Amino acid sequence: MNEITIVKPDDWHLHFRDGDMLLETVPATARCFARAIVMPNLVPPVTTGKLVAEYRQRILSARPDGSSFLPLMTIYLTDKTSVEDIKAAKAAGAVAAKMYPAGATTNSDSGVNSLESLYPVFEALAEENMLLLIHGEVTQKHIDIFDREKEFIDQHMVKIVERVPHLKVVFEHITTSDAAEFVLSAREGVAATITPQHLLLNRNDVLDGGIRPHNYCLPILKRQSHQEVLRATVASGSNRFFLGTDSAPHSKDKKESGCGCAGCYSAWSALELYTQVFEELGALDKLEGFASTHGPDFYGLSRNTDTVTLVKETWTVPESIKLPDGELIVPFFAGKEVHWKLKA
Ligand code: NCD
Ligand code: ZN
């Protein structure tokens, strides 16, 4: 097959950042995605209805002329989030709340320390027909970084899903066979997103032959056996799994540093790379479900009506992207070939 046309996809997990960076990140995503779930881990985080509405407006203003791209907003949960905050976020257009365990990842210092006290908030989310999006890693420093996702499932995920039976839960950017199996066997109303990097790479791609900071993201890439399970999972076509790029730009300086930031900026290549993976798996017929229909169906939103076409054509991801202020970003897969291209 040399060409594939699918219902226009959505990105169910990404980081646009803020300020001038929006002029880079919003067009990059709007080029091929109709909607995107926008992560709220700004500094300071998007913790109130007012902040949700203002951030949404800044994203809308950064759209290219004529673009009908729609940001789907989220509120950032802290130990202090109240039921009123959830209602205000809903009124401001948020469709979900994002829970970061405190200290789990980039800008998560204000995240949640005590899950127990948040149950009224989880109940409120279910009541408001909003989803709970979870960064599923424990933050206990004595737990090995490669085991933190599995630990989170055992310590917390099972409990949250059981105790709030009507809450829709998305296990964000899963990286392990444990998470894939958990989601598959969980009750109705539990799903997961999977990034391009976790389908394409494994931990050797971060550490073998030298440290590769541009493949460093959280949750960290796992061993190849986990990657294989994730690949088989998307190839199965299960509607519990959908596209979430976790596109997360950091400047070149901040990535190539003695203590480099976590995150891969994949917006310019993610859809093409997912297509490449599905082709490698002999599962191009499952791409549309993963990219375009499982997500809206799970969120309870309408499917897009436009389409996009990808053609089999090799191109090379640029080595870097220069922002208007001169700052450089090294995109995910920089300098490497991609074998599918979005048709203009
Ligand atoms: C994300 C970021 O940079 O905001 N980084 C990442 O490695 N994925 C945060 C996150 O989603 O964990
Ligand atoms: Zn993320």
mmCIF file of C-alpha atoms and ligand atoms in Angstrom, residues 13-15 17 39 41 98 100 105 135 172-173 195 218-219 245-248, ligand 2:
data_model
loop_
_atom_site.group_PDB
_atom_site.id
_atom_site.type_symbol
_atom_site.label_atom_id
_atom_site.label_comp_id
_atom_site.label_asym_id
_atom_site.label_seq_id
_atom_site.Cartn_x
_atom_site.Cartn_y
_atom_site.Cartn_z
ATOM 1 C CA HIS A 13 -2.019 13.808 25.121
ATOM 2 C CA LEU A 14 0.446 16.587 24.387
ATOM 3 C CA HIS A 15 2.297 19.564 25.842
ATOM 4 C CA ARG A 17 3.776 24.890 26.689
ATOM 5 C CA MET A 39 -1.590 18.931 29.320
ATOM 6 C CA ASN A 41 1.764 21.257 33.524
ATOM 7 C CA LYS A 98 -4.757 15.360 34.907
ATOM 8 C CA TYR A 100 0.556 13.789 38.343
ATOM 9 C CA THR A 105 7.875 14.302 35.824
ATOM 10 C CA HIS A 135 0.480 9.804 34.941
ATOM 11 C CA GLU A 172 -1.527 7.999 30.031
ATOM 12 C CA HIS A 173 1.467 7.014 27.883
ATOM 13 C CA THR A 195 3.328 7.377 22.324
ATOM 14 C CA LEU A 218 9.040 9.843 31.191
ATOM 15 C CA PRO A 219 7.887 7.243 31.825
ATOM 16 C CA THR A 245 1.964 11.632 21.236
ATOM 17 C CA ASP A 246 3.133 13.153 24.526
ATOM 18 C CA SER A 247 4.890 15.662 22.292
ATOM 19 C CA ALA A 248 6.842 17.683 24.874
HETATM 20 ZN ZN ZN B 2 3.000 14.137 28.858
#
